[in-house]
Each structure stands twice: as structure tokens, then as C-alpha cells.
CSV table of C-alpha atoms in Angstrom, one decimal:
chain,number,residue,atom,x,y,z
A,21,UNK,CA,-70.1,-2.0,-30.0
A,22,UNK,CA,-68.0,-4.3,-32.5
A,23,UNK,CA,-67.8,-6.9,-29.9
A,24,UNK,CA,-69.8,-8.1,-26.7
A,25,UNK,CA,-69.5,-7.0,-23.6
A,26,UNK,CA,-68.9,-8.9,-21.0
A,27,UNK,CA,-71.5,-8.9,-18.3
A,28,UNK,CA,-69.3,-11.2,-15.8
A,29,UNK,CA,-66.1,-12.1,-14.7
A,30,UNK,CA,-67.0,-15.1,-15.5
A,31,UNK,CA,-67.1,-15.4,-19.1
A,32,UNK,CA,-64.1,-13.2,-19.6
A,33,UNK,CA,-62.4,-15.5,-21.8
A,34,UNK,CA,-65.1,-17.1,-23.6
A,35,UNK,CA,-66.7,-13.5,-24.9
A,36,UNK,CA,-62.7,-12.3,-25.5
A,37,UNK,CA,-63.0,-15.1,-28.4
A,38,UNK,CA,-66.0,-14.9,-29.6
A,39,UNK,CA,-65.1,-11.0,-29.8
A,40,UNK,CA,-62.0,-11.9,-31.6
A,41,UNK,CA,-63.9,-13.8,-34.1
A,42,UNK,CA,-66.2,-11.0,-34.5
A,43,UNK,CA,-63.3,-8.5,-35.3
A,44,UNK,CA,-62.0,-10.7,-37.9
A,45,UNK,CA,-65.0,-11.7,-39.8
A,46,UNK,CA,-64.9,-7.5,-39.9
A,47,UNK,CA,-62.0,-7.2,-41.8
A,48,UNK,CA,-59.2,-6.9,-38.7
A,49,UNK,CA,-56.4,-9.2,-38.6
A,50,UNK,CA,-53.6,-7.6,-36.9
A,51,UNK,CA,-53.4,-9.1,-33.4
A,52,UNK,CA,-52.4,-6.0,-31.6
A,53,UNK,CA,-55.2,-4.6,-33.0
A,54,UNK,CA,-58.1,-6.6,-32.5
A,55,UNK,CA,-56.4,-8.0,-28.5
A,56,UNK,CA,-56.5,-3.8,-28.3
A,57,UNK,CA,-60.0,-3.4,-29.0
A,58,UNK,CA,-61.4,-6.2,-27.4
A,59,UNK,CA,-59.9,-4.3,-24.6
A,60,UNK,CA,-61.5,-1.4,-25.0
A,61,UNK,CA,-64.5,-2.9,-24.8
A,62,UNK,CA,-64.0,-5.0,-22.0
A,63,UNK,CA,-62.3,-2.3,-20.0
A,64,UNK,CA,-65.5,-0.4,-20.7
A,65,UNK,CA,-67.8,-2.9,-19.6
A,66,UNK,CA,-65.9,-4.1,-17.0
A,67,UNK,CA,-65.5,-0.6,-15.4
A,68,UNK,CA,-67.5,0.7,-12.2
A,69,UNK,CA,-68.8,4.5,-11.8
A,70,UNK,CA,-69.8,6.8,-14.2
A,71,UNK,CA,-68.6,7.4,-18.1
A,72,UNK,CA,-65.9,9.1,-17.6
A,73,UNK,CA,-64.3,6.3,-15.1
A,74,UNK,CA,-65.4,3.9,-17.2
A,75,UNK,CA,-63.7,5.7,-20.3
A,76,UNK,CA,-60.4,5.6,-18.3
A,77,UNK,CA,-60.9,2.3,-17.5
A,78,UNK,CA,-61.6,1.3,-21.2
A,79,UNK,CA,-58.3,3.3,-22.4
A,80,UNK,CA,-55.9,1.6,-19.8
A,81,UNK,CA,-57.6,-1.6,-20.4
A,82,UNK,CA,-57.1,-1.6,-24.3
A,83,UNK,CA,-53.4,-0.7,-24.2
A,84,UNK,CA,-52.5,-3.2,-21.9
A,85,UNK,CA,-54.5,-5.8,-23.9
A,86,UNK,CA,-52.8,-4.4,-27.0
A,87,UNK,CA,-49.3,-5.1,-25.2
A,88,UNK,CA,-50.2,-8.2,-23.7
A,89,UNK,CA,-52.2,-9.9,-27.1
A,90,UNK,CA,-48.6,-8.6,-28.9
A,91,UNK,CA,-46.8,-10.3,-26.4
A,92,UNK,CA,-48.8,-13.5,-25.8
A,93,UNK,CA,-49.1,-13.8,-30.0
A,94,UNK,CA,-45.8,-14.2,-30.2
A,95,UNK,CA,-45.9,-17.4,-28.4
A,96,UNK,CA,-46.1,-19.6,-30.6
A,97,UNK,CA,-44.8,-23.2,-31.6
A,98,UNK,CA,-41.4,-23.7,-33.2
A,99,UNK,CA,-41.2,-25.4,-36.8
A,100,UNK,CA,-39.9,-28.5,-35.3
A,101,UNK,CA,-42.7,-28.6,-32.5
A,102,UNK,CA,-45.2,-28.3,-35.2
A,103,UNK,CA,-43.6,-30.8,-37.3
A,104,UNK,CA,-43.3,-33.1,-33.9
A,105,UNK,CA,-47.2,-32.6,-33.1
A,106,UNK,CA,-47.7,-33.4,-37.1
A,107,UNK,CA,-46.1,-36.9,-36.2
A,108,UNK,CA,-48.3,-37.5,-33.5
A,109,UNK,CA,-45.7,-36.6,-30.3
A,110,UNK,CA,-47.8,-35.8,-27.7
A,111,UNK,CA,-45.3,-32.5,-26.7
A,112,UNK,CA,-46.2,-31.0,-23.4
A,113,UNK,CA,-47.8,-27.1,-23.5
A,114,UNK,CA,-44.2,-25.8,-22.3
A,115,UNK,CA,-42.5,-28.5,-24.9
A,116,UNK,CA,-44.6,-26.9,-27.7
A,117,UNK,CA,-43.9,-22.9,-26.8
A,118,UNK,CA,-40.2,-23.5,-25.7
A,119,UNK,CA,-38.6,-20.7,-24.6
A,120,UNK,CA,-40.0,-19.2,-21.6
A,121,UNK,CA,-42.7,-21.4,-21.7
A,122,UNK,CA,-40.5,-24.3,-21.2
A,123,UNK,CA,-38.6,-22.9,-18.7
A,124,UNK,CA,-41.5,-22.5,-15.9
A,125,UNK,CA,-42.8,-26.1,-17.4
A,126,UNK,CA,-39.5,-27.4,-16.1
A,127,UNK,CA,-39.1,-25.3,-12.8
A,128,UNK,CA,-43.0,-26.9,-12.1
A,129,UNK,CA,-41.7,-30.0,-12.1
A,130,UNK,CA,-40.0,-29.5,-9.0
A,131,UNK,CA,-43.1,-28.6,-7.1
A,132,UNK,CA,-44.0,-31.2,-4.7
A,133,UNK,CA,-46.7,-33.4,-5.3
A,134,UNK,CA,-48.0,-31.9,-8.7
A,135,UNK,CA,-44.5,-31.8,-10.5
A,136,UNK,CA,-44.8,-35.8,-11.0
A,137,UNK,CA,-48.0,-34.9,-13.0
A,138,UNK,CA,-45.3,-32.5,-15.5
A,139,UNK,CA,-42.5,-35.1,-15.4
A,140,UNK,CA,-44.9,-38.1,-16.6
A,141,UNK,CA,-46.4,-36.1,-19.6
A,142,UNK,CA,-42.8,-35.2,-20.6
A,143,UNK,CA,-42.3,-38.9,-20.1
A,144,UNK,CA,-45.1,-39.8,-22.4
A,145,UNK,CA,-43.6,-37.3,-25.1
A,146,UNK,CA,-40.4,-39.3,-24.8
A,147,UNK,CA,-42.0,-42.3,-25.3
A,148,UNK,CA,-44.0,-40.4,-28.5
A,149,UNK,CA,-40.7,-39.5,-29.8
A,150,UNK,CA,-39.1,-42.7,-29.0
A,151,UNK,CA,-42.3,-44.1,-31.4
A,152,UNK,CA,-42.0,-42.1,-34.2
A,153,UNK,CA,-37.6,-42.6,-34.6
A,154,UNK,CA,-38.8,-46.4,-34.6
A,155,UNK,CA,-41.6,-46.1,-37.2
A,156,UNK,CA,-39.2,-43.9,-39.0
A,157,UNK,CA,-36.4,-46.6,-39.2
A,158,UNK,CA,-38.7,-49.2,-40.5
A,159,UNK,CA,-40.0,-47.1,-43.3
A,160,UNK,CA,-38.3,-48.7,-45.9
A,161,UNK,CA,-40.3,-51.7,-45.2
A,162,UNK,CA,-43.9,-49.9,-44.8
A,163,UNK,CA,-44.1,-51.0,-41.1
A,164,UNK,CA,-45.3,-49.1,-38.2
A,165,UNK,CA,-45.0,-50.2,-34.2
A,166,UNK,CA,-47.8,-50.5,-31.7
A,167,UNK,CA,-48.7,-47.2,-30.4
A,168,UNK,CA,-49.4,-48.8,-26.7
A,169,UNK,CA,-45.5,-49.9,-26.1
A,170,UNK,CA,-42.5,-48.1,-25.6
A,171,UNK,CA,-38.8,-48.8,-24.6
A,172,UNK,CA,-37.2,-52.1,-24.7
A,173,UNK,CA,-39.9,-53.7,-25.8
A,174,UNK,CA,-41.0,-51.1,-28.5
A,175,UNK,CA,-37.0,-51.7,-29.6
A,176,UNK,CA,-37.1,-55.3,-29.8
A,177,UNK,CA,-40.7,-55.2,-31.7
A,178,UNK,CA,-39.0,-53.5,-34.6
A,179,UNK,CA,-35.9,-55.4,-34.5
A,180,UNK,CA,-37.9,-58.2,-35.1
A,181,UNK,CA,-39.8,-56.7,-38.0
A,182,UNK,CA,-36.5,-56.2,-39.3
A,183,UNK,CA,-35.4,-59.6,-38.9
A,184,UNK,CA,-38.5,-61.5,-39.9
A,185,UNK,CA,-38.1,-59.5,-43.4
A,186,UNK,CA,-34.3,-61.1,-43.5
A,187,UNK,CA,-35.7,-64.1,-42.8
A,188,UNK,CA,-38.3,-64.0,-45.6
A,189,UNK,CA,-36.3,-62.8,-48.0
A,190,UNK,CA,-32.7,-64.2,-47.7
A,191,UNK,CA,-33.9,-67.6,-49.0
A,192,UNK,CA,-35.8,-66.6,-52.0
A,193,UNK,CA,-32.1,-64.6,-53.3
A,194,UNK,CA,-29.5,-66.5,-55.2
A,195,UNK,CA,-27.0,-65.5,-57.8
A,196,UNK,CA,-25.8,-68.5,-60.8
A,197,UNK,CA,-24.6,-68.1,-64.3
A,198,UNK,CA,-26.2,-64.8,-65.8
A,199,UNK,CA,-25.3,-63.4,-62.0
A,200,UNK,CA,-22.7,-64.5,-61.6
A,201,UNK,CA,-21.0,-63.8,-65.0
A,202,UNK,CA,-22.0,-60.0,-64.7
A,203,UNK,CA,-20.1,-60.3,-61.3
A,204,UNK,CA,-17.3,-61.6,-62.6
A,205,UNK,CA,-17.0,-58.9,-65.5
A,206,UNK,CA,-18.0,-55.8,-63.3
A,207,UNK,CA,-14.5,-57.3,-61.2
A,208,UNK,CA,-12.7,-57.8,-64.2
A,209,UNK,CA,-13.2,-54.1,-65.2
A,210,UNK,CA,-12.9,-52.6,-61.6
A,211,UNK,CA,-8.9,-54.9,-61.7
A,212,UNK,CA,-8.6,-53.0,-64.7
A,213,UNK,CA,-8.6,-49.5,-63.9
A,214,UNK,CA,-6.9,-50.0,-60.5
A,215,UNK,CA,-3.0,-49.7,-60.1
A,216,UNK,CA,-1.8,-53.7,-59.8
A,217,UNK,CA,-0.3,-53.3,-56.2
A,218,UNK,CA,-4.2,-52.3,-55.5
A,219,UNK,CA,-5.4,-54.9,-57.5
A,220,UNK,CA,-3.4,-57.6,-56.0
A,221,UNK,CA,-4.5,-56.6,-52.0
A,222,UNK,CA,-8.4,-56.6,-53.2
A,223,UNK,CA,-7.9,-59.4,-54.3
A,224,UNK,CA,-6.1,-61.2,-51.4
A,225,UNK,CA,-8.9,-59.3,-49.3
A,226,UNK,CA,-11.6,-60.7,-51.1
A,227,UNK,CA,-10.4,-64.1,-51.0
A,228,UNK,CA,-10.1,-63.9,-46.9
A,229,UNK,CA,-13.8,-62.5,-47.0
A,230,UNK,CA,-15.3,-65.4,-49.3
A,231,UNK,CA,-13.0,-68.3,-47.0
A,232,UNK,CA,-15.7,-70.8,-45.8
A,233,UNK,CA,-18.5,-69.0,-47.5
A,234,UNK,CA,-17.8,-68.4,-50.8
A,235,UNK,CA,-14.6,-69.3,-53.2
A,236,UNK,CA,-13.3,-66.1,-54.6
A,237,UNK,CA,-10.3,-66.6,-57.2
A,238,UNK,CA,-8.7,-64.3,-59.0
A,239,UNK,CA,-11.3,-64.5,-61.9
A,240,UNK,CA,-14.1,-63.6,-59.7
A,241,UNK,CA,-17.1,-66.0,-58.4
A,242,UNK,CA,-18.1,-69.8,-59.3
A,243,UNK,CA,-21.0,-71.9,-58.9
A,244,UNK,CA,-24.0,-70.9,-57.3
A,245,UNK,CA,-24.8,-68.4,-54.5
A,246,UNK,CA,-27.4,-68.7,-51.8
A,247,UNK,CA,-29.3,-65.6,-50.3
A,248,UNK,CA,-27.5,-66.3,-47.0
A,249,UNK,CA,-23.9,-66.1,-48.5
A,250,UNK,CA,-24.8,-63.0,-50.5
A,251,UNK,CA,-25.9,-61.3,-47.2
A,252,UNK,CA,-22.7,-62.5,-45.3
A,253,UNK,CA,-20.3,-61.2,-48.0
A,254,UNK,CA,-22.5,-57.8,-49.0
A,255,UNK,CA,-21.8,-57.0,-45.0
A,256,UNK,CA,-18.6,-58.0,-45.1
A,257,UNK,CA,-17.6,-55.4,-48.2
A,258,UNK,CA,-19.3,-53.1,-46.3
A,259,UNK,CA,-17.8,-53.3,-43.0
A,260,UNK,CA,-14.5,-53.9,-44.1
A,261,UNK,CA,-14.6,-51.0,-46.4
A,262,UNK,CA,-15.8,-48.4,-43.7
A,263,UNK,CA,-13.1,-49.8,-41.3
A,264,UNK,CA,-10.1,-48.9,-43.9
A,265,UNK,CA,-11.7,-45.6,-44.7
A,266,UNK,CA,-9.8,-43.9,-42.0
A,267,UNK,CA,-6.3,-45.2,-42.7
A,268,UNK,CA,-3.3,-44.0,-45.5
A,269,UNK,CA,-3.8,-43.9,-49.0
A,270,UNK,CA,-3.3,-47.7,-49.5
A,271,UNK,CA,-6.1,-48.4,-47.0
A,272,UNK,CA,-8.4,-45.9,-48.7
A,273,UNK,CA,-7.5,-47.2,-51.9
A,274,UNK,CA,-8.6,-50.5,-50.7
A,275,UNK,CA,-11.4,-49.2,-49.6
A,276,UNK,CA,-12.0,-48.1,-52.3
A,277,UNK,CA,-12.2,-51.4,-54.2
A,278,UNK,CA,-14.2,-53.3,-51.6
A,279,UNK,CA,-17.3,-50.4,-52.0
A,280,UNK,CA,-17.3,-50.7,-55.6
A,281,UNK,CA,-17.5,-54.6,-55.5
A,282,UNK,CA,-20.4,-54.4,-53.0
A,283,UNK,CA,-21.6,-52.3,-56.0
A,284,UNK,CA,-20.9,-55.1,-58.5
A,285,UNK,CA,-22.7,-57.5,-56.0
A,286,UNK,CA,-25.7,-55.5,-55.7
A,287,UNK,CA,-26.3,-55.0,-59.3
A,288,UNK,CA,-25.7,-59.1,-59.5
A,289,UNK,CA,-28.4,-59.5,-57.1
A,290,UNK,CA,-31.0,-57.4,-59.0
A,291,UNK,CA,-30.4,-58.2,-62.3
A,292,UNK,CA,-31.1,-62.1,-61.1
A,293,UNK,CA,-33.3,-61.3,-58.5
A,294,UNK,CA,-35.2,-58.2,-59.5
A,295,UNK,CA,-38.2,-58.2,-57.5
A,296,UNK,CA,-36.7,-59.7,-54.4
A,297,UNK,CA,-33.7,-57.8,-54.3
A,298,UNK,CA,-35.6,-54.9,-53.7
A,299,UNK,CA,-36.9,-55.9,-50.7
A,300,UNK,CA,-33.6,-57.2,-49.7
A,301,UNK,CA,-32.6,-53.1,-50.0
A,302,UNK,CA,-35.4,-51.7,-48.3
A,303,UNK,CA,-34.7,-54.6,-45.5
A,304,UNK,CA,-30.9,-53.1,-45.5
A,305,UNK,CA,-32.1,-49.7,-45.1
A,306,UNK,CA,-34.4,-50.6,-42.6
A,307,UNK,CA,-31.3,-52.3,-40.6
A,308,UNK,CA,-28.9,-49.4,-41.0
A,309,UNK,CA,-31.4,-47.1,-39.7
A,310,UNK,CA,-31.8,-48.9,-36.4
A,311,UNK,CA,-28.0,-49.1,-35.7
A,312,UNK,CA,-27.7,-45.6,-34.1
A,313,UNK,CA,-31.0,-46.3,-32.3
A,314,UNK,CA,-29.7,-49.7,-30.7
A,315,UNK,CA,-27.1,-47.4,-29.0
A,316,UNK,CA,-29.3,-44.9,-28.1
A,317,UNK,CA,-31.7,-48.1,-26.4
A,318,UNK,CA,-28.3,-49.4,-24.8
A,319,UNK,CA,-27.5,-46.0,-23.2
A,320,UNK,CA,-31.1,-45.9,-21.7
A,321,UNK,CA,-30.9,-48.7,-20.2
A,322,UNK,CA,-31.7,-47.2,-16.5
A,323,UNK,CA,-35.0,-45.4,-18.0
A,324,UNK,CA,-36.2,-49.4,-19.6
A,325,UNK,CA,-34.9,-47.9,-22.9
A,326,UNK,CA,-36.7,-44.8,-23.5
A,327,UNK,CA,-34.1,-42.9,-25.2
A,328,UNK,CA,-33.3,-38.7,-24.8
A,329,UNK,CA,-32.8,-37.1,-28.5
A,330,UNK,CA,-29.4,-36.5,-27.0
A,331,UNK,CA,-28.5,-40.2,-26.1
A,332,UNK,CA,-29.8,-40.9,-29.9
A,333,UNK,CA,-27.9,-38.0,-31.4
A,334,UNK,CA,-24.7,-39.8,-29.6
A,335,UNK,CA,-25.9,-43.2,-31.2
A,336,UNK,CA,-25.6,-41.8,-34.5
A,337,UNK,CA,-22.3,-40.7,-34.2
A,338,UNK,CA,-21.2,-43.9,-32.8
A,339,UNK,CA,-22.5,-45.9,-35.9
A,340,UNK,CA,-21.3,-43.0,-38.4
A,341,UNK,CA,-19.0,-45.2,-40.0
A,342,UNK,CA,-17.6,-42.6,-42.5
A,343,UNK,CA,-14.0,-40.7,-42.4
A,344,UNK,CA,-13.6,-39.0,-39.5
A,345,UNK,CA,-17.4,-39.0,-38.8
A,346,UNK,CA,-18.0,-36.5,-42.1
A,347,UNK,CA,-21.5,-38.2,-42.8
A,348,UNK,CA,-22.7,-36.9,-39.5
A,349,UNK,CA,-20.5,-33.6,-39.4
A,350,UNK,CA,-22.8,-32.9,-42.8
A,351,UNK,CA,-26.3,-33.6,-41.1
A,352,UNK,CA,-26.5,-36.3,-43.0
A,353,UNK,CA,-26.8,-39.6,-40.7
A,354,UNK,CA,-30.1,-41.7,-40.8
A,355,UNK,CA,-32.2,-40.4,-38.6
A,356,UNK,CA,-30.2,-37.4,-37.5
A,357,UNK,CA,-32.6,-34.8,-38.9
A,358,UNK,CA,-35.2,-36.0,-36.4
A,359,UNK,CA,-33.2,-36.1,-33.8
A,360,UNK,CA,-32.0,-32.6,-34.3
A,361,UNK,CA,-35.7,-31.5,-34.3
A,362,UNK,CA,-36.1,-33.8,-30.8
A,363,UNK,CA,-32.8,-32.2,-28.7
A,364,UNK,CA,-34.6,-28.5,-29.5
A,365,UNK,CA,-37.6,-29.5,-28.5
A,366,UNK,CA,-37.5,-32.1,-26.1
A,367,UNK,CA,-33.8,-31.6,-24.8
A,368,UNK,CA,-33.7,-29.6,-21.3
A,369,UNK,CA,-33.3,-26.1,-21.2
A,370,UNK,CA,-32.7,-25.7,-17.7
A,371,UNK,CA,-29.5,-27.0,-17.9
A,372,UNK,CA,-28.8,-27.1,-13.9
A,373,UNK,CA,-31.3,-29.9,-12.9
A,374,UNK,CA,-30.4,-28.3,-9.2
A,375,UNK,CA,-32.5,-25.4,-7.2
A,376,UNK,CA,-31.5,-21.8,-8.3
A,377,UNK,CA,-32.9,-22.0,-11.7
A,378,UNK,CA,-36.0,-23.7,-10.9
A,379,UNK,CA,-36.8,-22.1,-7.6
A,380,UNK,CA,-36.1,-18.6,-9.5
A,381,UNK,CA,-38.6,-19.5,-12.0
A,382,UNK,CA,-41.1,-21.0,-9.9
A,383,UNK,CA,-41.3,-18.0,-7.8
A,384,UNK,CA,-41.9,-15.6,-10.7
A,385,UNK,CA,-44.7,-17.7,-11.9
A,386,UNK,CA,-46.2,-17.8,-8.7
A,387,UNK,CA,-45.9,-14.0,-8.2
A,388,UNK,CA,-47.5,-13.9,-12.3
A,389,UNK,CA,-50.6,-15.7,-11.2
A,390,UNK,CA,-50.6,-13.5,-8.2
A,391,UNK,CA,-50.8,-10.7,-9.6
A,392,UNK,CA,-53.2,-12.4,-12.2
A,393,UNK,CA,-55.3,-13.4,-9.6
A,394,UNK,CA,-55.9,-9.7,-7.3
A,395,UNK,CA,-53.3,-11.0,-5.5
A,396,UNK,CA,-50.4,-8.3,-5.4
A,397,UNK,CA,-47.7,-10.6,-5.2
A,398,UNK,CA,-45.4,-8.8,-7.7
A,399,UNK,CA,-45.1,-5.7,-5.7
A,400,UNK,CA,-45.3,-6.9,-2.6
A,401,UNK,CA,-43.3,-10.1,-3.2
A,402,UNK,CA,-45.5,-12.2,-0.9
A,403,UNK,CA,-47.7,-15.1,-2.4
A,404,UNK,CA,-51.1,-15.8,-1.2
A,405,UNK,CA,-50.7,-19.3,0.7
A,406,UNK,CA,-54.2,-20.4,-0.9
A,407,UNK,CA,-52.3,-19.8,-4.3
A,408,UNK,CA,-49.5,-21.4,-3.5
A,409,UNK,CA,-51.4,-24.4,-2.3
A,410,UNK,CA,-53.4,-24.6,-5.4
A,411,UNK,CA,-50.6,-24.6,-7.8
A,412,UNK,CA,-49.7,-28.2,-7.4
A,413,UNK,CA,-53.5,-28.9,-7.6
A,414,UNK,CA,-53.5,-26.8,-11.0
A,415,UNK,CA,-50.5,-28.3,-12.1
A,416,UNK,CA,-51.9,-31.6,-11.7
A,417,UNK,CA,-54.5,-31.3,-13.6
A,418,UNK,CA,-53.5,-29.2,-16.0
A,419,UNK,CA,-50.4,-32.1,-17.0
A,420,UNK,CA,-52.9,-35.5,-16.3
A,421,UNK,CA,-52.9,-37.9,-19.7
A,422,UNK,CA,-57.2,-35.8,-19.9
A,423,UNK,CA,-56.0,-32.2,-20.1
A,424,UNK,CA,-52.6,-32.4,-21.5
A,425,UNK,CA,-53.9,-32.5,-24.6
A,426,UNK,CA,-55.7,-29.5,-24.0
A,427,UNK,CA,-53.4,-27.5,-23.1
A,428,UNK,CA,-51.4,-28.3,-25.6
A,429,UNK,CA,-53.9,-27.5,-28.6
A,430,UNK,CA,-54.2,-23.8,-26.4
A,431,UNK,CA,-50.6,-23.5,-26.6
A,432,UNK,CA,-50.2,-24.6,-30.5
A,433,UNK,CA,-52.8,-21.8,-30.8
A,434,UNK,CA,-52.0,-18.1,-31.0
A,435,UNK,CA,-55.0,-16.6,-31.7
A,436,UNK,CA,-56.5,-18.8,-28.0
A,437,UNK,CA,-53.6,-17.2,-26.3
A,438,UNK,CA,-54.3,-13.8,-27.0
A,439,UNK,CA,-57.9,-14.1,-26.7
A,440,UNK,CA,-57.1,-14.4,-22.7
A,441,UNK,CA,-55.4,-10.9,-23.4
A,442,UNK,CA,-58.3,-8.3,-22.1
A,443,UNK,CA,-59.0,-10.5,-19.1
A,444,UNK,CA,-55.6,-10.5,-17.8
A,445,UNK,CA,-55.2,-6.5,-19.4
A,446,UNK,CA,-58.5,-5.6,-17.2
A,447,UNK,CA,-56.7,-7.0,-13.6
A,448,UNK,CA,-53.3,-4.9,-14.6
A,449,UNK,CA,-55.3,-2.1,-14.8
A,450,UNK,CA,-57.5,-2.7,-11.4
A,451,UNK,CA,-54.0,-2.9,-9.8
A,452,UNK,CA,-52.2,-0.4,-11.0
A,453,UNK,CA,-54.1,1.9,-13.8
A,454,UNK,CA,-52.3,4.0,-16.3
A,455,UNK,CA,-54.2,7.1,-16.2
């Protein structure tokens, strides 16, 4: 025999994978192949009477296993659940297969008693998810949160990173002569190329940005510049710009002007301040990306601030501050990519949180195991009351912070899946046969 047979119903699962393994070391790697033979040779051990019983038992045995390891194979996680699990999101099994998979996850969490067990671990891959859009905001300054807090107070931890690095850095900036001379000339030429009514109104817009913080004449800057007045008129550009953006021509002309003497700033900054005005940058970045997730936090605000995908997919729209939201029409919003990859993963797909769909699904996965089990609940459309006792039990532990993780690497695992192939091939075939 090519594989061993099993000699109890008790190691059916264990001896399908070490079978399995046996197969492939042999040269077979098609997993209808190797999930069919495996059930050949369980059928045929697993068979009562004489040879020819046992042959028949063998043959219906490995067709269904070929046709369930097929099946079963194809269960497998998405690219965006393996790029989650990569990230360390601690995605539930039915989070990780979707489909299907997720469907009967979702209808179990409306079993009594053992559905709390499924809603806290798809809690605690909220909370995973909510981790990793934090880290990723604050990766422009090489940060990373605590693993052990979530919510509000995972929020507020970053924001404070964030700040702290304003706080550090702000004083250290300053722009004077060579600064502010190359200010002055990058204005000078941006006047220049501009029509003069759009000259004049960035000009009269600049001066009502720099009133009380910094004297902007027609000629440009004077003096000397602190970090804290560079900050206050760099946002200022900014804001005012993306506000205009979505008016006439004139506005959008203006608009224009106010980006490209941000520009001017910036380049002042760094060519006085090179070392410091990059962390100024990366502390910017860092800021911007944590806009769209302090809307997400705000809508969460029942659930402590553990944010959906969905609530931060409608933060990022919010902050999109481009013409008619275009940044975010294009995918390309901080942030949006990975909350893309959340919504398909994470985001409900039982979209009726009511009965029908979850008692519909609940039901067939109790008849499944049934039938699974000897039972005959497929045909007969009656549940054993044992089983149906023991599912919250299972479901329980099978979602508990211990086996979660378990189940999970199973799930993330085709080749574990199918190996279960023969066993459940071998109680098809008690029930029903083929031949």
C-alpha cells in the first residue's frame, strides 16, 4: 500500500496526513489525486466483510474523497487574508476562508451561549486591524503601538507619538537670510508666470494668512522665522488651498498659487534645515495619515473606538480633501488600500444581521455535521439533540483566545483541509454508498 491504513476510527485524520505526505514525497501533487487515493486506502481498510465488500467500499470511498479533497482544496485564504495574517491580524477561521466559510462563522454567532465565544474573536481581529491602520499611520516616524491596547486609548497613544515628534522638532526649525532669500525668489518667479489679477489675490491671500504670525509684503518674507510659525503658515497654504480647489477657475487658479508657495516653503525649510526638516515631513505624513482614522475613532464611539474597515473607509473620504473627492475615487487616499483589504475581509457578509439568513445557515451546518457524524440529519432533516447541544460547546472552544489560533492556521492551510477528506469520504459512503 502507498499509504497506511488506518487501523481505527480514531486516527482517521492523523494517518490521512501522514498519508498525504507519503504521496507527495512519491512524486503526486495533484490534490484530487492524492485526497482520491488516500481514499482508496482508507475505504479499504476501513471496510467490513470480505474482499470484494471491501473493494466496493475502497472505490466509493476514493471518489468521494477525490470530490470532497477537490472541494475542500479549494478553500483557501484570499490575498488580502494572507496579507492580513502576514501583519499579524489575528482573522478568525471563517474571516480567513470567506465565502461560505464566513457565512456559517457568522450564522454561529447567533447560537446561544457559544456565539459570544465567535463574536469576541472577531472582536479581537477588529482590535488586530484597528493595530495595524495605527502602526501603519505612524510609519513615517518608525513608531509602532503597544500590542496590549486597543480603541480610544490605542488612538490617543499614537496621537501622542505624533505630537511629541511636533513638539521635538518645531523648535529646532527656523528659516533667516539664505531661507528666507530663496523664499522670496521662488515667490518672485511663481508672480511672474501667473496672470497679474492672479498675482494680486495670492498676494492679498498671503498677507491675511501671515497677519499676527508672520509679515508677508508684496516682496515676500523678512526677518527671521521660528519652527512654530513655519508650521502655522505650511497648514494654512495647505488648507486654504484644498478648500478653493472645488470652486471656479479663479478659485482654482488661487489654488493654485497657495500649493506652489507651500512648495517654495518647504524647499526653504530644507535647504536651511536639512536634517530636521526631514523629520518635520515624516512627522506631517505621520499627521495626515491619522486624519481619516480620527473619523473612523469618532464614529466608533459606542464600540470605545474600535473602528469597522467601513467606518474608516468613510473617514477617508471625509478627510479627502481633493476636487470632488478624486484622490479617493483613484484608490489613492492614505490608508485606503488597507482598508479595502479590511471591508473584504472583515466587513459582514451576511448583510441582514436578523434571523432568516443566519438560522438558514445554522441549520445546514447542523444537518453537515449530522450527517458527518452517523447522524442522518440531511435526509431526514432532524438533528440529533446531543449534536445540537454540543455545538455551542464546540463552538466555544473552537473560538476561545487558546484555539482560535488553531483553527485558523487549519483554515490558512489547504493541504490540512483535505487531509480530513477520506474520513468524512468513508461516513458518505457508510450512509449512502455508490455502488
Amino acid at each position: 500500500m502507498i499509504c497506511a491504513l488506518p487501523p481505527t476510527r480514531d486516527t482517521d485524520i492523523p494517518t490521512s496526513i501522514a498519508g498525504g505526505a507519503g504521496l507527495a514525497r512519491l512524486g503526486m501533487k495533484a490534490p484530487t489525486l492524492i485526497a482520491g487515493s488516500e481514499g482508496l486506502a482508507y475505504g479499504f481498510g476501513a471496510g467490513e466483510g470480505g474482499a470484494t465488500e471491501r473493494g466496493k467500499s475502497a472505490v466509493n470511498t476514493g471518489l468521494l474523497s477525490a470530490v470532497t479533497g477537490n472541494v475542500l482544496n479549494r478553500f483557501m485564504p484570499s490575498k488580502d487574508a494572507k496579507a492580513l495574517l502576514k501583519e499579524g491580524v489575528p482573522l478568525t477561521p471563517g474571516q480567513t476562508l470567506g465565502g461560505a466559510a464566513k457565512k456559517i462563522e457568522d450564522s454561529l454567532s447567533s447560537i446561544p451561549f457559544g456565539g459570544n465565544s465567535v463574536i469576541a474573536a472577531q472582536d479581537r481581529a477588529k482590535e488586530g486591524f484597528n493595530t495595524l491602520v495605527l502602526n501603519r499611520a505612524l510609519v513615517p516616524l518608525g513608531k509602532k503601538l503597544d500590542k496590549k491596547i486597543a480603541g480610544n486609548e490605542a488612538y490617543f497613544q499614537a496621537k501622542k507619538i505624533i505630537d511629541k515628534s511636533y513638539k521635538d522638532i518645531l523648535p529646532k526649525l527656523s528659516i533667516s537670510g539664505e531661507g528666507i532669500e530663496q523664499f522670496n525668489k521662488g515667490l518672485e518667479d511663481l508672480f511672474n508666470t501667473m496672470r497679474p489679477d492672479d498675482a494680486k489675490n495670492l498676494q492679498r491671500v498671503l498677507k491675511t494668512i501671515g497677519k499676527d504670525r508672520i509679515k508677508v509684503g508684496s516682496g515676500g518674507l523678512s526677518g527671521s522665522i521660528d519652527g512654530q510659525h513655519l508650521k502655522a503658515m505650511e497648514s494654512a497654504l495647505g488648507e486654504k488651498a484644498s478648500r478653493l480647489m472645488g470652486g471656479g477657475d479663479a478659485q482654482r487658479s488661487l489654488a493654485y498659487g497657495l500649493f506652489e508657495t507651500q512648495t517654495i516653503l518647504r524647499n526653504a525649510i530644507k535647504a536651511e534645515n536639512p536634517k530636521d526638516a526631514k523629520i518635520l515631513e515624516a512627522t506631517n505624513m505621520a499627521f495626515k495619515n491619522l486624519l481619516p482614522v480620527t473619523n473612523a475613532v469618532v464614529k466608533a464611539q459606542l464600540q470605545e473606538g474600535v473602528f469597522t474597515p467601513g467606518q474608516l473607509l468613510q473617514g477617508i473620504k471625509a478627510s479627502d480633501r481633493s476636487i470632488r473627492k478624486t484622490t479617493t475615487a483613484k484608490g489613492q487616499a492614505p490608508l485606503q488600500d488597507l482598508a479595502l483589504s479590511g471591508q473584504r475581509v472583515i466587513g459582514n457578509t451576511l448583510p441582514n444581521s436578523g434571523t432568516a439568513d443566519r438560522l438558514m445557515t445554522a441549520q445546514t451546518a447542523q444537518r453537515i455535521a449530522g450527517t458527518i457524524a452517523g447522524g442522518g440529519g440531511v435526509a431526514a432533516g432532524a438533528v440529533d439533540p446531543m449534536l445540537a447541544l454540543s455545538i455551542p460547546a464546540a463552538t466555544m472552544a473552537a473560538y476561545s483566545k487558546t484555539l482560535t489560533p488553531v483553527m485558523r492556521n487549519v483554515a490558512s492551510s489547504p493541504s490540512l483541509l483535505r487531509s480530513g477528506s477520506p474520513a468524512i469520504a468513508s461516513r458518505l459512503e457508510e450512509k449512502y454508498g455508490l455502488l
